[in-house]
Coordinates of C-alpha atoms in Angstrom, one line a residue:
Chain A
M1 CA 0.0 0.0 0.0
A2 CA 2.8 2.4 0.8
A3 CA 4.4 2.0 -2.6
L4 CA 1.2 2.8 -4.5
L5 CA 1.8 6.6 -4.6
P6 CA 3.5 7.4 -7.8
R7 CA 6.9 8.8 -6.9
L8 CA 9.1 10.7 -9.3
P9 CA 12.8 10.2 -8.8
K10 CA 14.2 12.7 -6.3
R11 CA 15.8 15.7 -7.9
I12 CA 17.1 19.0 -6.7
R13 CA 14.4 21.6 -6.7
L14 CA 14.7 23.8 -9.8
T15 CA 13.9 27.5 -9.1
P16 CA 11.3 28.7 -11.6
S17 CA 12.8 31.4 -13.7
S18 CA 9.7 33.5 -14.2
P19 CA 9.8 36.6 -12.1
T20 CA 6.0 36.9 -11.9
H21 CA 5.7 33.6 -10.0
W22 CA 6.1 34.3 -6.4
I23 CA 8.3 31.9 -4.4
C24 CA 9.2 32.4 -0.8
R25 CA 12.8 33.3 0.0
T26 CA 13.1 30.1 2.0
C27 CA 12.3 27.9 -1.0
Q28 CA 14.8 29.8 -3.1
Q29 CA 17.5 29.4 -0.6
R30 CA 16.7 25.9 0.6
R31 CA 19.7 23.7 0.3
A32 CA 19.3 20.4 -1.5
F33 CA 18.0 17.6 0.7
T34 CA 19.9 14.9 -1.1
P35 CA 23.7 15.3 -0.8
S36 CA 25.8 16.4 -3.7
S37 CA 26.2 12.8 -5.0
T38 CA 22.9 13.2 -6.8
S39 CA 23.4 16.7 -8.1
P40 CA 25.8 16.1 -11.1
Q41 CA 23.0 14.0 -12.7
T42 CA 20.3 16.6 -12.3
Q43 CA 22.4 19.6 -13.2
Q44 CA 23.2 18.0 -16.5
Q45 CA 19.6 17.9 -17.6
P46 CA 19.4 20.0 -20.8
P47 CA 17.0 22.9 -20.8
R48 CA 13.8 22.3 -22.7
P49 CA 12.9 25.4 -24.6
N50 CA 9.4 24.3 -25.7
Q51 CA 8.4 23.7 -22.1
D52 CA 9.3 27.1 -20.6
E53 CA 5.6 27.4 -19.9
A54 CA 5.7 24.3 -17.7
R55 CA 6.4 25.6 -14.2
T56 CA 7.5 23.5 -11.4
T57 CA 6.6 23.6 -7.7
H58 CA 7.4 21.6 -4.7
F59 CA 5.6 18.5 -3.5
G60 CA 7.3 17.9 -0.2
Y61 CA 11.0 17.6 -1.1
E62 CA 10.2 16.6 -4.7
T63 CA 9.9 19.0 -7.5
I64 CA 7.0 18.4 -9.8
S65 CA 5.2 20.1 -12.6
E66 CA 2.6 22.5 -11.2
T67 CA -0.2 20.8 -13.1
L68 CA 0.5 17.6 -11.3
K69 CA 0.5 19.0 -7.8
A70 CA -3.2 19.1 -7.2
S71 CA -3.6 15.5 -8.3
R72 CA -0.6 14.3 -6.2
V73 CA -2.1 16.1 -3.2
G74 CA -5.4 14.7 -4.1
A75 CA -4.0 11.2 -4.0
V76 CA -2.5 11.8 -0.5
F77 CA -5.7 13.1 1.0
S78 CA -7.8 10.4 -0.6
S79 CA -5.5 7.9 1.0
V80 CA -5.5 9.5 4.5
A81 CA -9.2 10.5 4.5
S82 CA -10.6 7.6 6.4
N83 CA -8.0 7.7 9.2
Y84 CA -7.6 11.5 9.1
D85 CA -8.9 12.4 12.6
T86 CA -7.3 9.4 14.3
M87 CA -4.0 10.2 12.7
N88 CA -4.2 13.8 13.8
D89 CA -4.7 12.7 17.3
L90 CA -1.7 10.4 17.1
M91 CA 0.6 12.8 15.4
S92 CA -0.1 15.8 17.6
L93 CA -0.8 13.7 20.7
G94 CA -4.3 15.2 20.8
I95 CA -3.0 18.8 20.8
H96 CA -4.6 19.6 17.5
R97 CA -7.9 19.7 19.3
I98 CA -6.6 22.5 21.6
W99 CA -5.3 24.4 18.6
K100 CA -8.6 24.2 16.8
D101 CA -10.5 25.2 19.9
N102 CA -8.3 28.1 20.4
F103 CA -8.6 29.1 16.7
V104 CA -12.4 29.0 16.8
R105 CA -12.7 30.7 20.2
G106 CA -10.4 33.5 19.0
L107 CA -12.5 34.1 16.0
N108 CA -15.7 34.1 18.1
P109 CA -18.1 33.2 15.3
G110 CA -21.8 34.0 15.8
I111 CA -23.4 37.4 16.5
Q112 CA -25.3 38.1 19.6
G113 CA -28.6 40.0 19.4
E114 CA -31.1 40.4 16.6
R115 CA -29.8 40.5 13.0
K116 CA -31.5 40.2 9.7
E117 CA -29.1 37.6 8.2
G118 CA -26.9 35.1 9.9
Q119 CA -23.1 35.1 9.6
R120 CA -21.8 33.3 6.6
I121 CA -18.6 31.3 7.2
L122 CA -16.6 29.6 4.5
D123 CA -14.3 26.8 5.7
I124 CA -11.7 26.0 3.1
A125 CA -10.0 22.6 2.9
G126 CA -12.3 21.7 5.7
G127 CA -13.2 18.3 4.4
T128 CA -13.7 16.3 7.6
G129 CA -15.7 19.2 9.2
D130 CA -14.0 19.5 12.5
I131 CA -13.6 23.3 12.2
A132 CA -17.1 23.7 10.9
Q133 CA -18.5 21.8 13.8
R134 CA -16.6 23.9 16.3
M135 CA -17.8 27.1 14.5
L136 CA -21.4 26.1 14.7
D137 CA -21.1 24.9 18.2
H138 CA -19.5 28.1 19.4
A139 CA -22.0 30.3 17.5
T140 CA -25.0 28.4 18.8
L141 CA -23.9 27.7 22.4
V142 CA -21.8 30.7 23.2
N143 CA -23.3 33.5 21.2
D144 CA -26.8 32.0 21.0
D145 CA -26.8 32.6 17.3
K146 CA -28.8 30.0 15.4
R147 CA -28.5 31.6 12.0
T148 CA -24.8 31.1 11.4
H149 CA -24.1 29.2 8.2
V150 CA -21.0 27.3 7.3
T151 CA -20.0 26.1 3.9
I152 CA -17.4 23.4 4.0
S153 CA -15.3 23.4 0.9
D154 CA -12.7 20.9 -0.1
I155 CA -11.0 19.9 -3.3
N156 CA -11.1 16.2 -2.3
P157 CA -14.3 14.2 -2.5
E158 CA -13.1 11.6 0.0
M159 CA -12.4 14.2 2.7
L160 CA -15.8 15.8 2.0
A161 CA -17.4 12.4 2.4
E162 CA -15.9 12.2 5.8
G163 CA -17.4 15.6 6.6
R164 CA -20.8 14.5 5.4
K165 CA -20.5 11.5 7.6
R166 CA -19.7 13.7 10.6
F167 CA -22.7 15.9 10.1
G168 CA -24.9 13.0 9.1
N169 CA -28.4 14.0 10.1
S170 CA -27.3 16.3 12.9
P171 CA -29.5 19.3 13.9
Y172 CA -27.1 21.6 11.9
K173 CA -27.6 19.6 8.8
L174 CA -31.4 19.5 9.2
A175 CA -31.5 23.2 9.9
K176 CA -29.5 23.7 6.7
R177 CA -26.7 25.5 8.6
V178 CA -24.0 23.5 6.9
D179 CA -23.3 23.1 3.2
F180 CA -20.7 21.0 1.3
L181 CA -18.9 22.3 -1.7
E182 CA -16.3 20.5 -3.8
A183 CA -14.0 23.2 -5.1
N184 CA -10.4 24.2 -5.6
A185 CA -9.6 27.0 -3.3
E186 CA -7.9 28.8 -6.2
D187 CA -11.2 28.8 -8.1
L188 CA -14.2 29.6 -5.9
S189 CA -16.4 30.8 -8.8
A190 CA -19.3 28.9 -7.2
I191 CA -19.2 31.6 -4.4
E192 CA -20.3 35.1 -5.1
S193 CA -17.9 37.9 -4.5
A194 CA -18.3 39.8 -1.2
S195 CA -20.6 37.2 0.3
I196 CA -18.6 35.7 3.1
D197 CA -18.1 37.1 6.6
L198 CA -15.4 34.7 7.7
Y199 CA -13.0 32.7 5.6
T200 CA -11.1 30.0 7.5
V201 CA -8.5 27.5 6.4
A202 CA -7.0 25.1 8.9
F203 CA -4.0 23.0 7.9
G204 CA -4.9 23.2 4.3
I205 CA -3.1 26.1 2.7
R206 CA 0.3 24.5 2.7
N207 CA -1.1 21.9 0.2
F208 CA -2.3 24.5 -2.3
T209 CA -0.4 24.8 -5.6
H210 CA -0.7 28.6 -5.7
K211 CA -1.2 30.1 -2.3
D212 CA -1.2 33.6 -3.7
I213 CA -4.1 32.8 -6.0
A214 CA -6.0 31.2 -3.1
L215 CA -5.4 34.4 -1.1
R216 CA -6.7 36.5 -3.9
E217 CA -9.9 34.3 -4.1
A218 CA -10.3 34.7 -0.4
F219 CA -10.1 38.5 -0.8
R220 CA -12.7 38.4 -3.5
V221 CA -15.3 36.3 -1.7
L222 CA -15.0 38.1 1.6
K223 CA -17.3 41.1 2.4
P224 CA -15.6 44.3 3.2
G225 CA -14.6 44.0 6.8
G226 CA -14.6 40.3 6.5
V227 CA -11.9 38.2 8.2
F228 CA -9.5 35.8 6.7
A229 CA -8.1 33.3 9.3
C230 CA -5.6 30.6 8.7
L231 CA -4.3 28.0 11.1
E232 CA -1.2 26.3 9.8
F233 CA 2.0 24.7 10.8
T234 CA 5.2 26.7 10.8
P235 CA 8.4 25.5 9.2
Q236 CA 10.7 26.1 12.2
L237 CA 10.3 26.7 15.9
S238 CA 12.1 29.6 17.3
N239 CA 14.0 27.6 19.9
P240 CA 16.7 25.6 18.2
V241 CA 16.7 22.8 20.8
L242 CA 13.0 22.3 20.8
N243 CA 13.1 22.6 17.0
G244 CA 15.5 19.7 16.9
I245 CA 13.3 17.5 19.0
Y246 CA 10.2 18.6 17.1
K247 CA 11.8 17.9 13.7
R248 CA 13.0 14.5 14.8
W249 CA 9.5 13.6 15.9
S250 CA 8.1 14.9 12.6
F251 CA 10.5 13.0 10.3
G252 CA 10.9 9.9 12.5
A253 CA 7.8 9.2 14.3
I254 CA 5.1 10.6 12.1
P255 CA 5.8 8.6 8.9
L256 CA 6.2 5.5 11.2
I257 CA 2.8 6.1 12.8
G258 CA 1.4 6.6 9.3
Q259 CA 2.8 3.2 8.3
V260 CA 1.5 1.3 11.3
V261 CA -1.9 2.9 11.7
A262 CA -2.8 3.9 8.2
G263 CA -0.6 1.7 6.1
D264 CA 0.7 4.7 4.2
R265 CA 4.2 6.0 5.0
D266 CA 4.5 8.1 1.9
S267 CA 1.5 10.3 2.5
Y268 CA 2.7 11.2 6.0
Q269 CA 6.2 11.8 4.7
Y270 CA 4.7 14.2 2.2
L271 CA 2.8 15.9 5.0
V272 CA 5.9 16.6 7.1
E273 CA 7.9 17.6 4.1
S274 CA 5.2 20.1 3.1
I275 CA 5.4 21.7 6.5
E276 CA 9.1 22.3 5.9
R277 CA 8.4 24.0 2.6
F278 CA 5.8 26.4 4.0
P279 CA 6.8 30.0 4.3
S280 CA 7.7 31.3 7.8
Q281 CA 5.2 33.4 9.7
G282 CA 6.6 36.7 8.6
E283 CA 6.7 35.7 4.9
F284 CA 3.2 34.3 5.0
R285 CA 2.0 37.5 6.7
D286 CA 3.5 39.4 3.8
M287 CA 1.7 37.2 1.3
I288 CA -1.6 37.9 3.0
R289 CA -0.8 41.6 2.9
E290 CA 0.0 41.4 -0.7
A291 CA -3.4 39.9 -1.4
G292 CA -4.9 43.2 -0.1
F293 CA -5.7 42.3 3.5
L294 CA -5.1 44.6 6.4
I295 CA -3.0 42.9 9.0
P296 CA -4.3 43.2 12.6
G297 CA -2.2 43.3 15.7
R298 CA -2.5 41.0 18.6
N299 CA -4.7 41.9 21.5
G300 CA -3.3 45.0 23.1
I301 CA 0.3 44.3 21.9
D302 CA 0.8 45.9 18.5
E303 CA -2.4 47.9 18.5
E304 CA -0.8 50.9 16.8
G305 CA 0.4 48.8 13.9
G306 CA -2.8 46.8 13.9
R307 CA -4.9 50.0 13.6
M308 CA -2.8 50.9 10.6
G309 CA -3.2 47.5 9.0
M310 CA 0.5 46.7 9.7
G311 CA 0.3 44.7 12.9
K312 CA 2.1 41.5 13.6
G313 CA -0.7 39.5 12.2
W314 CA 0.1 36.1 13.6
E315 CA 0.0 34.2 16.9
D316 CA 2.2 31.3 17.7
L317 CA 0.7 28.2 19.2
S318 CA 2.6 25.5 21.2
L319 CA 5.9 27.3 21.1
G320 CA 5.6 27.9 17.4
I321 CA 4.6 24.5 16.1
A322 CA 1.5 26.1 14.6
A323 CA 0.4 29.7 14.0
I324 CA -2.9 31.5 13.4
H325 CA -2.7 34.2 10.8
K326 CA -5.4 36.8 10.4
G327 CA -6.2 39.4 7.8
V328 CA -9.1 41.8 7.4
K329 CA -10.5 42.9 4.1
P330 CA -10.6 46.7 4.0
V331 CA -13.9 48.3 4.2
Chain B
M1 CA 54.6 3.9 9.0
R2 CA 53.6 0.9 11.0
A3 CA 54.4 -2.5 9.6
T4 CA 51.3 -4.6 9.4
T5 CA 51.5 -7.8 11.3
T6 CA 49.5 -10.9 10.8
P7 CA 47.0 -11.1 13.8
S8 CA 47.7 -13.9 16.2
S9 CA 44.8 -16.2 17.0
L10 CA 44.4 -14.5 20.3
T11 CA 43.9 -11.1 18.7
R12 CA 41.5 -12.6 16.2
L13 CA 39.6 -14.1 19.1
L14 CA 39.5 -10.8 20.9
A15 CA 38.6 -8.8 17.9
L16 CA 35.1 -7.3 18.1
P17 CA 32.5 -8.3 15.6
P18 CA 31.6 -5.7 13.1
P19 CA 29.0 -3.3 14.5
L20 CA 25.4 -4.2 14.0
R21 CA 24.9 -1.0 12.1
T22 CA 27.1 2.0 12.2
R23 CA 24.6 4.7 12.6
T24 CA 25.9 7.6 10.5
F25 CA 22.7 9.4 10.0
S26 CA 19.6 10.8 11.7
V27 CA 16.0 11.0 10.5
L28 CA 16.7 14.6 9.4
S29 CA 19.5 13.6 7.0
R30 CA 18.8 10.2 5.6
P31 CA 21.3 8.9 3.0
P32 CA 20.2 8.5 -0.5
P33 CA 18.2 5.3 -1.3
N34 CA 20.1 2.2 -2.5
Y35 CA 17.2 1.1 -4.7
P36 CA 13.9 2.6 -5.7
G37 CA 11.6 2.8 -2.7
H38 CA 14.4 2.2 -0.2
I39 CA 14.0 4.0 3.1
P40 CA 17.1 3.8 5.4
L41 CA 15.9 3.6 9.0
T42 CA 17.7 4.4 12.2
I43 CA 17.9 1.8 14.9
L44 CA 15.2 3.4 17.0
E45 CA 12.9 3.6 14.0
R46 CA 13.6 -0.1 13.2
L47 CA 12.7 -1.2 16.7
S48 CA 9.6 1.0 16.9
L49 CA 8.4 -0.2 13.5
A50 CA 9.0 -3.8 14.5
A51 CA 7.1 -3.4 17.7
G52 CA 4.3 -1.5 16.0
S53 CA 4.0 -4.0 13.2
A54 CA 4.0 -6.9 15.6
I55 CA 1.1 -5.5 17.6
G56 CA -0.7 -4.2 14.6
S57 CA -0.5 -7.5 12.6
L58 CA -1.7 -9.5 15.6
A59 CA -4.6 -7.1 16.1
K60 CA -5.4 -6.9 12.4
P61 CA -4.2 -9.9 10.5
Y62 CA -5.5 -8.6 7.2
R63 CA -2.8 -5.9 7.4
H64 CA -0.3 -7.7 5.2
D65 CA 1.8 -4.6 4.9
L66 CA 2.5 -4.8 8.7
I67 CA 3.5 -8.5 8.4
A68 CA 5.8 -7.4 5.6
S69 CA 7.4 -4.6 7.6
L70 CA 7.7 -6.9 10.6
G71 CA 9.6 -9.3 8.4
E72 CA 12.0 -6.6 7.1
T73 CA 12.7 -5.0 10.4
T74 CA 13.5 -8.2 12.2
A75 CA 15.4 -10.0 9.5
K76 CA 18.7 -8.2 10.1
P77 CA 21.4 -8.4 11.3
Y78 CA 21.8 -12.2 11.0
F79 CA 18.9 -14.0 9.5
L80 CA 18.5 -12.4 6.1
S81 CA 22.3 -12.6 5.6
R82 CA 22.1 -16.3 6.4
L83 CA 19.4 -16.8 3.9
H84 CA 21.4 -14.9 1.3
R85 CA 24.4 -17.0 2.0
A86 CA 22.2 -20.1 1.6
M87 CA 21.3 -18.9 -1.8
L88 CA 24.9 -18.1 -2.7
N89 CA 26.0 -21.6 -1.7
N90 CA 23.6 -23.2 -4.1
P91 CA 24.0 -23.1 -7.9
T92 CA 20.3 -22.6 -8.6
G93 CA 20.3 -20.0 -5.8
R94 CA 23.1 -18.2 -7.5
R95 CA 21.3 -18.2 -10.8
I96 CA 18.2 -16.7 -9.2
L97 CA 20.3 -14.0 -7.7
R98 CA 21.8 -13.2 -11.0
D99 CA 18.6 -13.3 -13.0
R100 CA 16.4 -11.7 -10.3
P101 CA 13.1 -12.9 -11.6
R102 CA 10.0 -11.3 -10.2
I103 CA 6.6 -13.0 -9.7
T104 CA 3.8 -10.8 -10.7
S105 CA 0.4 -11.4 -12.3
K106 CA 2.1 -10.5 -15.6
S107 CA 4.9 -13.0 -15.3
M108 CA 2.6 -15.8 -14.1
K109 CA -0.2 -15.8 -16.6
L110 CA -3.0 -17.9 -15.1
E111 CA -4.5 -18.9 -18.4
E112 CA -1.2 -20.5 -19.4
L113 CA -0.7 -22.1 -16.0
R114 CA -4.1 -23.7 -16.2
Q115 CA -3.2 -25.4 -19.5
M116 CA -0.2 -27.1 -18.0
P117 CA 0.0 -30.8 -17.7
E118 CA -2.0 -32.4 -14.9
N119 CA -0.2 -32.5 -11.6
S120 CA 2.5 -30.1 -12.6
V121 CA 3.6 -27.4 -10.3
G122 CA 2.2 -24.6 -12.5
R123 CA -1.2 -26.3 -12.7
A124 CA -1.2 -26.9 -8.9
Y125 CA -0.3 -23.3 -8.4
A126 CA -3.1 -22.1 -10.7
A127 CA -5.5 -24.5 -9.1
W128 CA -4.5 -23.3 -5.6
L129 CA -5.0 -19.7 -6.6
D130 CA -8.4 -20.5 -8.0
R131 CA -9.4 -22.6 -5.0
E132 CA -8.4 -19.9 -2.5
G133 CA -9.7 -17.0 -4.7
V134 CA -6.4 -15.1 -4.7
T135 CA -4.1 -13.8 -7.5
P136 CA -0.4 -13.6 -7.8
D137 CA -0.7 -9.9 -7.1
T138 CA 2.5 -7.9 -6.6
R139 CA 3.4 -8.3 -3.0
D140 CA 4.4 -5.3 -0.9
A141 CA 7.8 -4.0 -2.1
V142 CA 10.7 -4.4 0.3
R143 CA 11.7 -1.0 1.6
Y144 CA 13.6 -1.3 4.8
I145 CA 16.5 -3.6 3.9
D146 CA 19.6 -1.6 3.1
D147 CA 21.5 -4.0 0.8
P148 CA 19.8 -4.2 -2.6
E149 CA 20.7 -7.9 -3.0
E150 CA 19.4 -8.8 0.4
A151 CA 16.3 -6.8 -0.4
Y152 CA 15.8 -9.0 -3.4
V153 CA 16.2 -12.1 -1.3
M154 CA 13.4 -10.8 1.0
Q155 CA 11.3 -9.9 -2.0
R156 CA 11.8 -13.4 -3.5
Y157 CA 10.9 -15.0 -0.2
R158 CA 7.7 -13.0 -0.2
E159 CA 6.8 -13.7 -3.7
T160 CA 7.4 -17.5 -3.5
H161 CA 5.3 -17.8 -0.4
D162 CA 2.3 -18.7 -2.5
F163 CA 4.3 -21.5 -4.2
T164 CA 4.9 -23.0 -0.8
H165 CA 1.2 -22.9 -0.3
A166 CA 0.6 -24.5 -3.6
I167 CA 3.0 -27.5 -3.3
T168 CA 1.9 -28.2 0.3
G169 CA -1.8 -27.6 -0.5
L170 CA -2.4 -25.6 2.6
P171 CA -5.2 -23.0 2.4
V172 CA -5.2 -19.3 3.1
I173 CA -7.2 -19.6 6.4
I174 CA -5.3 -18.7 9.5
E175 CA -4.5 -22.3 10.3
G176 CA -3.1 -23.0 6.9
E177 CA -1.1 -19.8 7.0
L178 CA 0.4 -20.6 10.4
A179 CA 1.3 -24.1 9.1
V180 CA 3.2 -22.5 6.2
K181 CA 4.8 -20.0 8.5
A182 CA 6.0 -22.7 10.8
F183 CA 7.4 -24.6 7.8
E184 CA 9.1 -21.5 6.6
F185 CA 10.6 -20.8 10.0
A186 CA 12.1 -24.3 10.1
N187 CA 13.3 -23.8 6.5
T188 CA 14.4 -20.1 6.2
L189 CA 14.9 -19.2 9.9
L190 CA 13.4 -15.7 9.3
P191 CA 12.3 -14.3 12.7
M192 CA 9.0 -12.9 11.4
T193 CA 7.8 -16.5 10.6
A194 CA 8.4 -17.5 14.2
L195 CA 6.8 -14.3 15.5
S196 CA 3.7 -14.8 13.4
L197 CA 3.1 -18.1 15.2
V198 CA 1.9 -15.9 18.1
A199 CA -1.3 -15.8 16.1
I200 CA -2.0 -19.3 17.5
V201 CA -3.9 -17.5 20.2
R202 CA -6.4 -16.4 17.6
L203 CA -7.3 -20.0 16.7
K204 CA -10.3 -21.7 18.1
K205 CA -9.6 -24.4 20.6
V206 CA -10.3 -27.2 18.2
E207 CA -8.2 -25.6 15.5
R208 CA -5.4 -24.9 18.0
Q209 CA -5.3 -28.5 19.1
R210 CA -5.3 -29.8 15.6
F211 CA -2.5 -27.4 14.7
L212 CA -0.3 -28.3 17.6
E213 CA -0.9 -32.1 17.1
V214 CA -0.8 -32.4 13.3
Y215 CA 0.4 -29.4 11.4
M216 CA 3.1 -27.9 13.7
P217 CA 5.0 -31.2 14.0
W218 CA 4.7 -31.7 10.2
A219 CA 6.0 -28.2 9.5
I220 CA 9.0 -28.4 11.8
R221 CA 9.9 -31.9 10.7
N222 CA 9.6 -31.1 7.0
G223 CA 11.1 -27.6 7.2
L224 CA 14.3 -28.9 8.8
K225 CA 14.5 -32.0 6.6
A226 CA 13.8 -30.3 3.3
E227 CA 16.1 -28.4 1.1
E228 CA 16.0 -24.6 1.1
V229 CA 12.8 -23.7 -0.7
I230 CA 14.3 -20.2 -1.4
N231 CA 16.6 -21.9 -3.9
V232 CA 13.9 -23.3 -6.1
Y233 CA 13.7 -21.6 -9.4
W234 CA 9.9 -21.7 -9.6
E235 CA 9.7 -20.2 -13.1
E236 CA 11.7 -23.2 -14.4
E237 CA 9.8 -25.8 -12.3
L238 CA 6.3 -24.9 -13.6
E239 CA 6.1 -28.1 -15.7
T240 CA 7.7 -30.4 -13.2
D241 CA 5.4 -32.9 -11.6
V242 CA 4.5 -31.9 -8.1
E243 CA 5.2 -35.3 -6.5
V244 CA 8.7 -35.3 -8.2
L245 CA 9.4 -31.8 -6.8
R246 CA 8.2 -32.7 -3.4
A247 CA 10.4 -35.8 -3.4
R248 CA 13.4 -33.8 -4.6
L249 CA 13.0 -31.2 -1.9
G250 CA 12.1 -33.7 0.8
I251 CA 8.6 -32.5 1.7
E252 CA 5.7 -34.7 2.6
K253 CA 2.2 -33.6 1.7
P254 CA 0.3 -32.6 4.9
P255 CA -3.3 -33.8 5.5
D256 CA -5.6 -31.6 3.4
L257 CA -6.9 -29.0 5.8
R258 CA -9.9 -28.0 3.9
D259 CA -11.1 -31.6 3.6
I260 CA -10.7 -32.1 7.4
R261 CA -12.6 -29.0 8.2
K262 CA -15.3 -29.8 5.7
A263 CA -15.7 -33.3 7.1
L264 CA -15.9 -31.9 10.6
R265 CA -18.5 -29.4 9.5
E266 CA -20.6 -32.2 7.9
Q267 CA -20.3 -34.2 11.1
K268 CA -21.5 -31.4 13.2
R269 CA -24.3 -30.7 10.9
R270 CA -25.4 -34.3 10.9
Q271 CA -25.2 -34.4 14.7
K272 CA -27.3 -31.2 15.0
A273 CA -29.9 -32.6 12.6
E274 CA -30.1 -35.8 14.6
R275 CA -30.5 -33.9 17.8
E276 CA -33.2 -31.7 16.4
G277 CA -34.9 -34.7 14.8
S278 CA -34.9 -36.7 18.0
G279 CA -36.0 -33.6 20.0
A280 CA -38.9 -32.9 17.6
G281 CA -39.8 -36.6 17.8
A282 CA -39.8 -36.7 21.6
G283 CA -41.6 -33.3 22.0

């Protein structure tokens, strides 16, 4: 089962030459994973002039054509879908629940008091529905708002099927407060512009082929004043000793747990490699700003910058293993 | 420059054996793979994978990939090398290592095998596959063995497992699998085969008794007595008569397990019908 994922031979990442394609500094400077014994082969690959349109991107530590990334990621998530929640518990030792609770509580979905229309939330890459469930629970139980609506969107039908299973015939489903949409986050044409109050993406954006396009789509679908929130792993912890321990857990234990529990080492190897390739908190904050969002500050800390739309914009969780990024669409 | 001296027998005796594995890498900087799909593991990873596979395959016997990884992580340092040497010591074994044939559904075409002469190995293999409802699907690829040739030996062992089933006639049910594993342990000495015998606890009491009385003694006796089955060039033996091959290897055919179970089921059914008949008559 583990050998079923089609694997291209490992090569050094080739930096795309086009200046319009945004790549983070870390990806450009990233040293080759495989030692120099493999580099003479790859550097002798002749340039192919008729394929200068074919751009490459990273898939974990592999370099693949951009057109292939979505399907490779698709294969990974189709494979992990049925054990997704169990594996999350095992990999993060249950801490992912605390992160997600913190994420939702910080966003405080749901509006108290009388309103004509309920809040509309769009949860991207939310296939299995754990964020959507928390959003609806928080809105209903904490803010007594029974009109909040969540659209769960995912590119992968298997993940979405898990979400449908989770909601089953629950009260939220019967009250039509949850919707499922199979879509690529880079193309949300099914959603009207300026129709969403809150756009969330938890542990999804690092798998997108073009994060900048997804951010621009997020900007488009949000109402003015709408909030973009992203919960994602960070590539490095700030403390080098803890980072060493954390990385060894990531690259040693996680693919092993994937092999034993889910029978799929390669998917979990991809997942930990994709965390390495994700931009750092500051770089990602800059990407969010480039998409047009105002960057808030943290509570009471960088208020001045936050008011100007130039706040810190992120909050580290668990010593920097994950981070919550937020952006606000200007009014 | 020091002059090299021939080591005396004392120094040879006191010389340390080569290290089990000189760990020169960490999970963050694995060396490049030695063959496609190869994943070099650190010692801690090997131990954890062995432990996890052992528990997982006992809990979920259908996880063949865990049995495979259990085999790979426990086969080194000594056992796989011993098997490799056994192949190198045998002329057919050496030819197999040179040719490196692979058994897949493409290389073993069932339609051709079914046409083979009656009682030939190929026919018996096809008949066994049909009877059990399995195919010569590609087995899980070996990933955790570092040396490419030893990895091939492991792969070959895995792929010829079905042939062992075919010439002994043992079925794919747990009892049959355990009997083949016991035979393979006595024959190949791979630790995974012995470890998988722990699954005896999963057998029902009657099955366990039968296994310990009949099949385990058969397996140990024949595994030890027989030639190394790993050295059989199955692709060339497809037209050989099964009895001839068994005689050549030194394997007796065990009692047919499916027939025994069927007979027992019939007996039980008859007894039940009698009881109900007499009960209905009396009531």
